[in-house]
GROMACS .gro file of C-alpha atoms in nm:
model
  295
    1MET     CA    1  -0.549   2.350  -1.672
    2ASN     CA    2  -0.191   2.368  -1.541
    3LYS     CA    3  -0.304   2.246  -1.198
    4LYS     CA    4  -0.509   1.968  -1.356
    5LEU     CA    5  -0.207   1.859  -1.560
    6ILE     CA    6   0.005   1.860  -1.244
    7GLY     CA    7  -0.264   1.648  -1.076
    8ILE     CA    8  -0.264   1.395  -1.361
    9VAL     CA    9   0.117   1.370  -1.359
   10CYS     CA   10   0.122   1.329  -0.980
   11ALA     CA   11  -0.154   1.065  -0.984
   12ILE     CA   12   0.031   0.863  -1.248
   13GLY     CA   13   0.360   0.913  -1.065
   14ALA     CA   14   0.217   0.803  -0.730
   15ALA     CA   15   0.068   0.485  -0.878
   16VAL     CA   16   0.384   0.395  -1.069
   17CYS     CA   17   0.604   0.467  -0.767
   18TYR     CA   18   0.396   0.247  -0.538
   19GLY     CA   19   0.392  -0.023  -0.805
   20THR     CA   20   0.769  -0.065  -0.769
   21ASN     CA   21   0.734  -0.247  -0.433
   22PRO     CA   22   0.816  -0.585  -0.598
   23LEU     CA   23   1.174  -0.461  -0.644
   24ALA     CA   24   1.215  -0.581  -0.284
   25ARG     CA   25   1.292  -0.916  -0.446
   26TYR     CA   26   1.638  -0.781  -0.528
   27LEU     CA   27   1.702  -0.760  -0.153
   28TYR     CA   28   1.578  -1.116  -0.103
   29ALA     CA   29   1.831  -1.223  -0.366
   30GLU     CA   30   2.099  -1.038  -0.165
   31GLY     CA   31   2.018  -1.266   0.129
   32MET     CA   32   1.819  -1.018   0.341
   33ASN     CA   33   1.523  -1.152   0.535
   34ILE     CA   34   1.181  -0.991   0.523
   35PRO     CA   35   1.183  -0.812   0.864
   36SER     CA   36   1.525  -0.662   0.781
   37VAL     CA   37   1.400  -0.532   0.446
   38LEU     CA   38   1.094  -0.378   0.608
   39PHE     CA   39   1.287  -0.237   0.906
   40TYR     CA   40   1.532  -0.047   0.687
   41ARG     CA   41   1.259   0.060   0.446
   42PHE     CA   42   1.035   0.202   0.717
   43GLY     CA   43   1.322   0.325   0.934
   44LEU     CA   44   1.474   0.533   0.655
   45ALA     CA   45   1.132   0.662   0.549
   46TRP     CA   46   1.062   0.758   0.913
   47VAL     CA   47   1.387   0.956   0.930
   48ILE     CA   48   1.292   1.147   0.612
   49VAL     CA   49   0.939   1.222   0.736
   50GLY     CA   50   1.089   1.311   1.076
   51ILE     CA   51   1.310   1.577   0.914
   52VAL     CA   52   1.001   1.724   0.745
   53MET     CA   53   0.817   1.723   1.079
   54LEU     CA   54   1.105   1.906   1.248
   55PHE     CA   55   1.073   2.183   0.990
   56ARG     CA   56   0.696   2.193   1.040
   57CYS     CA   57   0.744   2.214   1.418
   58ALA     CA   58   1.006   2.488   1.380
   59MET     CA   59   0.764   2.686   1.163
   60ARG     CA   60   0.492   2.625   1.427
   61LYS     CA   61   0.265   2.464   1.168
   62GLU     CA   62   0.237   2.149   1.377
   63ASN     CA   63   0.371   1.971   1.684
   64LEU     CA   64   0.435   1.609   1.772
   65ARG     CA   65   0.209   1.596   2.077
   66VAL     CA   66  -0.085   1.353   2.076
   67ASN     CA   67  -0.360   1.295   2.329
   68ARG     CA   68  -0.475   0.956   2.456
   69ARG     CA   69  -0.744   0.907   2.189
   70GLU     CA   70  -0.503   1.002   1.911
   71PHE     CA   71  -0.239   0.767   2.055
   72LEU     CA   72  -0.484   0.475   2.052
   73THR     CA   73  -0.593   0.553   1.695
   74LEU     CA   74  -0.234   0.587   1.572
   75SER     CA   75  -0.148   0.259   1.746
   76ALA     CA   76  -0.431   0.084   1.562
   77LEU     CA   77  -0.313   0.233   1.232
   78GLY     CA   78   0.044   0.127   1.302
   79ILE     CA   79  -0.056  -0.232   1.380
   80LEU     CA   80  -0.273  -0.256   1.068
   81PHE     CA   81   0.004  -0.118   0.846
   82ILE     CA   82   0.259  -0.358   0.998
   83LEU     CA   83   0.028  -0.650   0.918
   84SER     CA   84  -0.044  -0.524   0.565
   85SER     CA   85   0.319  -0.461   0.470
   86THR     CA   86   0.457  -0.779   0.631
   87THR     CA   87   0.203  -1.008   0.465
   88LEU     CA   88   0.251  -0.836   0.126
   89TYR     CA   89   0.631  -0.860   0.133
   90THR     CA   90   0.611  -1.221   0.250
   91SER     CA   91   0.381  -1.302  -0.044
   92PHE     CA   92   0.647  -1.163  -0.283
   93ALA     CA   93   0.873  -1.447  -0.170
   94LEU     CA   94   0.604  -1.711  -0.228
   95MET     CA   95   0.436  -1.617  -0.557
   96PRO     CA   96   0.481  -1.388  -0.860
   97SER     CA   97   0.501  -1.035  -0.720
   98GLY     CA   98   0.300  -0.883  -1.007
   99ILE     CA   99   0.008  -1.114  -0.936
  100ALA     CA  100   0.037  -1.046  -0.563
  101SER     CA  101   0.026  -0.670  -0.625
  102THR     CA  102  -0.282  -0.709  -0.846
  103ILE     CA  103  -0.466  -0.912  -0.581
  104LEU     CA  104  -0.368  -0.643  -0.326
  105PHE     CA  105  -0.554  -0.392  -0.544
  106THR     CA  106  -0.882  -0.553  -0.434
  107TYR     CA  107  -0.863  -0.340  -0.118
  108PRO     CA  108  -1.109  -0.073  -0.250
  109VAL     CA  109  -1.364  -0.349  -0.311
  110MET     CA  110  -1.300  -0.488   0.040
  111THR     CA  111  -1.343  -0.137   0.181
  112ALA     CA  112  -1.679  -0.102   0.003
  113ALA     CA  113  -1.789  -0.446   0.126
  114ILE     CA  114  -1.696  -0.367   0.488
  115MET     CA  115  -1.874  -0.032   0.474
  116THR     CA  116  -2.183  -0.209   0.339
  117PHE     CA  117  -2.201  -0.512   0.567
  118VAL     CA  118  -2.045  -0.373   0.887
  119PHE     CA  119  -2.135  -0.003   0.880
  120HIS     CA  120  -2.467  -0.065   0.701
  121GLU     CA  121  -2.412   0.164   0.405
  122ARG     CA  122  -2.678   0.121   0.140
  123ILE     CA  123  -2.604  -0.187  -0.068
  124THR     CA  124  -2.603  -0.132  -0.443
  125TRP     CA  125  -2.582  -0.353  -0.747
  126THR     CA  126  -2.244  -0.193  -0.816
  127THR     CA  127  -2.104  -0.319  -0.485
  128VAL     CA  128  -2.238  -0.670  -0.545
  129LEU     CA  129  -2.107  -0.677  -0.903
  130SER     CA  130  -1.766  -0.543  -0.793
  131ILE     CA  131  -1.732  -0.812  -0.525
  132ALA     CA  132  -1.824  -1.082  -0.779
  133LEU     CA  133  -1.578  -0.950  -1.039
  134SER     CA  134  -1.294  -0.921  -0.788
  135LEU     CA  135  -1.355  -1.275  -0.660
  136ALA     CA  136  -1.351  -1.405  -1.018
  137GLY     CA  137  -1.031  -1.211  -1.084
  138VAL     CA  138  -0.859  -1.350  -0.776
  139ALA     CA  139  -0.968  -1.701  -0.875
  140LEU     CA  140  -0.816  -1.662  -1.222
  141LEU     CA  141  -0.492  -1.523  -1.078
  142SER     CA  142  -0.464  -1.811  -0.831
  143PHE     CA  143  -0.391  -2.073  -1.100
  144ASN     CA  144  -0.077  -2.108  -1.306
  145ASP     CA  145  -0.058  -2.222  -1.667
  146ASP     CA  146   0.004  -2.585  -1.563
  147GLY     CA  147  -0.337  -2.606  -1.400
  148GLY     CA  148  -0.198  -2.595  -1.047
  149THR     CA  149  -0.228  -2.309  -0.803
  150PHE     CA  150   0.031  -2.060  -0.699
  151SER     CA  151   0.130  -2.078  -0.332
  152LEU     CA  152  -0.194  -2.099  -0.132
  153LEU     CA  153  -0.015  -1.938   0.162
  154GLY     CA  154   0.101  -1.653  -0.064
  155ILE     CA  155  -0.255  -1.592  -0.187
  156VAL     CA  156  -0.395  -1.596   0.168
  157LEU     CA  157  -0.122  -1.356   0.284
  158VAL     CA  158  -0.183  -1.101   0.009
  159LEU     CA  159  -0.560  -1.116   0.076
  160ILE     CA  160  -0.485  -1.047   0.443
  161SER     CA  161  -0.266  -0.757   0.328
  162ALA     CA  162  -0.553  -0.614   0.122
  163LEU     CA  163  -0.800  -0.662   0.410
  164THR     CA  164  -0.578  -0.494   0.671
  165TYR     CA  165  -0.510  -0.204   0.432
  166ALA     CA  166  -0.886  -0.167   0.375
  167LEU     CA  167  -0.931  -0.156   0.754
  168TYR     CA  168  -0.651   0.103   0.772
  169ILE     CA  169  -0.839   0.326   0.528
  170ILE     CA  170  -1.164   0.285   0.724
  171VAL     CA  171  -0.997   0.372   1.056
  172VAL     CA  172  -0.848   0.686   0.900
  173ASP     CA  173  -1.188   0.779   0.758
  174LYS     CA  174  -1.391   0.708   1.073
  175SER     CA  175  -1.145   0.835   1.334
  176PRO     CA  176  -1.151   1.191   1.472
  177LEU     CA  177  -0.784   1.251   1.387
  178GLN     CA  178  -0.721   1.617   1.308
  179MET     CA  179  -0.361   1.617   1.189
  180SER     CA  180  -0.163   1.626   0.867
  181SER     CA  181  -0.072   1.315   0.669
  182PHE     CA  182   0.293   1.385   0.759
  183LYS     CA  183   0.218   1.358   1.131
  184ILE     CA  184   0.009   1.043   1.083
  185ASN     CA  185   0.281   0.882   0.875
  186PHE     CA  186   0.551   0.992   1.123
  187TYR     CA  187   0.391   0.772   1.389
  188VAL     CA  188   0.276   0.492   1.157
  189LEU     CA  189   0.625   0.456   1.006
  190LEU     CA  190   0.776   0.453   1.356
  191TYR     CA  191   0.538   0.173   1.456
  192CYS     CA  192   0.630  -0.020   1.142
  193ALA     CA  193   1.005   0.013   1.201
  194LEU     CA  194   0.981  -0.091   1.566
  195GLY     CA  195   0.730  -0.364   1.487
  196ASN     CA  196   0.970  -0.525   1.243
  197VAL     CA  197   1.246  -0.520   1.506
  198VAL     CA  198   1.014  -0.720   1.732
  199TYR     CA  199   0.916  -0.950   1.442
  200ALA     CA  200   1.281  -1.008   1.351
  201PHE     CA  201   1.380  -1.128   1.696
  202VAL     CA  202   1.059  -1.310   1.791
  203SER     CA  203   1.079  -1.508   1.466
  204GLY     CA  204   1.447  -1.584   1.528
  205GLN     CA  205   1.556  -1.424   1.201
  206GLY     CA  206   1.730  -1.122   1.353
  207LEU     CA  207   1.818  -0.802   1.172
  208ALA     CA  208   2.085  -0.801   0.903
  209LEU     CA  209   2.257  -0.499   0.752
  210PRO     CA  210   2.226  -0.462   0.375
  211PRO     CA  211   2.535  -0.658   0.264
  212THR     CA  212   2.635  -0.459  -0.046
  213PRO     CA  213   2.612  -0.106  -0.187
  214THR     CA  214   2.353  -0.245  -0.431
  215ALA     CA  215   2.141  -0.365  -0.138
  216TRP     CA  216   2.165  -0.020   0.024
  217PHE     CA  217   2.049   0.132  -0.304
  218TRP     CA  218   1.737  -0.086  -0.314
  219VAL     CA  219   1.665  -0.017   0.055
  220GLY     CA  220   1.681   0.354  -0.024
  221TRP     CA  221   1.460   0.302  -0.327
  222LEU     CA  222   1.190   0.126  -0.124
  223ALA     CA  223   1.201   0.396   0.144
  224VAL     CA  224   1.192   0.692  -0.094
  225VAL     CA  225   1.005   0.590  -0.409
  226PRO     CA  226   0.705   0.369  -0.310
  227ALA     CA  227   0.678   0.536   0.031
  228ILE     CA  228   0.775   0.904   0.044
  229MET     CA  229   0.740   1.001  -0.324
  230ALA     CA  230   0.414   0.810  -0.365
  231LEU     CA  231   0.273   0.976  -0.051
  232VAL     CA  232   0.369   1.329  -0.155
  233MET     CA  233   0.245   1.294  -0.513
  234MET     CA  234  -0.081   1.138  -0.395
  235VAL     CA  235  -0.151   1.448  -0.182
  236TYR     CA  236  -0.102   1.680  -0.482
  237ALA     CA  237  -0.301   1.449  -0.711
  238ALA     CA  238  -0.601   1.451  -0.478
  239LYS     CA  239  -0.571   1.829  -0.437
  240TYR     CA  240  -0.542   1.927  -0.804
  241LEU     CA  241  -0.720   1.640  -0.981
  242GLY     CA  242  -0.973   1.506  -0.731
  243SER     CA  243  -1.006   1.177  -0.547
  244THR     CA  244  -1.206   0.989  -0.812
  245PRO     CA  245  -0.974   1.027  -1.113
  246THR     CA  246  -0.676   0.980  -0.878
  247ALA     CA  247  -0.822   0.650  -0.760
  248ILE     CA  248  -0.891   0.537  -1.118
  249LEU     CA  249  -0.536   0.623  -1.227
  250GLY     CA  250  -0.427   0.412  -0.929
  251ALA     CA  251  -0.486   0.115  -1.160
  252LEU     CA  252  -0.138   0.189  -1.293
  253GLU     CA  253  -0.004   0.058  -0.961
  254PRO     CA  254  -0.071  -0.314  -1.022
  255MET     CA  255   0.004  -0.271  -1.392
  256THR     CA  256   0.349  -0.138  -1.301
  257ALA     CA  257   0.404  -0.430  -1.065
  258VAL     CA  258   0.300  -0.678  -1.334
  259LEU     CA  259   0.537  -0.524  -1.589
  260ILE     CA  260   0.823  -0.535  -1.337
  261GLY     CA  261   0.741  -0.897  -1.260
  262VAL     CA  262   0.732  -1.000  -1.627
  263PHE     CA  263   1.022  -0.801  -1.768
  264VAL     CA  264   1.254  -0.781  -1.465
  265PHE     CA  265   1.192  -1.108  -1.283
  266SER     CA  266   1.064  -1.320  -1.577
  267GLU     CA  267   0.737  -1.400  -1.401
  268PRO     CA  268   0.468  -1.591  -1.594
  269PHE     CA  269   0.201  -1.412  -1.794
  270SER     CA  270  -0.086  -1.545  -2.004
  271PRO     CA  271  -0.427  -1.440  -2.145
  272ARG     CA  272  -0.595  -1.598  -1.840
  273LEU     CA  273  -0.387  -1.388  -1.604
  274LEU     CA  274  -0.461  -1.080  -1.816
  275LEU     CA  275  -0.834  -1.151  -1.784
  276GLY     CA  276  -0.800  -1.181  -1.405
  277ILE     CA  277  -0.620  -0.845  -1.392
  278VAL     CA  278  -0.887  -0.681  -1.609
  279LEU     CA  279  -1.167  -0.817  -1.386
  280ILE     CA  280  -1.006  -0.676  -1.072
  281LEU     CA  281  -0.935  -0.338  -1.230
  282THR     CA  282  -1.294  -0.324  -1.357
  283ALA     CA  283  -1.428  -0.405  -1.010
  284VAL     CA  284  -1.220  -0.129  -0.851
  285THR     CA  285  -1.322   0.124  -1.117
  286LEU     CA  286  -1.690   0.046  -1.059
  287VAL     CA  287  -1.649   0.098  -0.683
  288VAL     CA  288  -1.470   0.430  -0.733
  289LEU     CA  289  -1.727   0.564  -0.981
  290SER     CA  290  -2.016   0.449  -0.764
  291LYS     CA  291  -1.868   0.627  -0.461
  292ALA     CA  292  -1.820   0.943  -0.669
  293ARG     CA  293  -2.186   0.939  -0.781
  294ARG     CA  294  -2.308   0.900  -0.422
  295SER     CA  295  -2.087   1.190  -0.312
   0.00000   0.00000   0.00000
């Protein structure tokens, strides 16, 4: 019972921590551009994971060597995560971040759809219903209370973010990688940091230092809380609670983002938006429970 309680607390903590990603808007208000925010977020997170890996190497639990196949797989994961994070953080600047985070939560449904239509897993009524509910939810979240739509570009970007994250999960699942999550994240975070350096200079935006102590605080928050803390607690949640209840409690992630959007950034909220959120959360729950039954 003590381990189960620890699992529940960690699952809730991981979801809430990851749901604080919209706080990146504080850095936008400080004048930082998107590649700078992501570079410092991933760079600092990489340093922290790197320190952990040094200890693991010193204790001979693991090493940093990779073979050619592992390098190619890690490269694919790094590229997918760069695309997912960049499109998500760009959408925060174009539309309400709580709504963007809720649309991002369609990634389990996208994962199920890809596994069905690309990898020919058996199609079920649950998968079809989940896809329909998530599409209806996204449609409801796309319109504001004036009858117009939120930024079409923002909606497309967050859908790309969800799709690339779904592909990330599939690559991890289908690849022959035999290494800890720390080692995987060591290389993925490095790719993300370096990728945003390239993005910053190719786009002409350049990299800017956080201009104030407050900005440094929020950079540290994004590196530690929705990245490192969420990762660590997710590992313990899956270990002590199980993947299915952990995934269901993951619904607290978009709910946290919505609450931050409404109460911190005064983003709009209405019964129609609430219905869209409920539809998406229902779709994800159906997918998770269906996967658990098949397992």
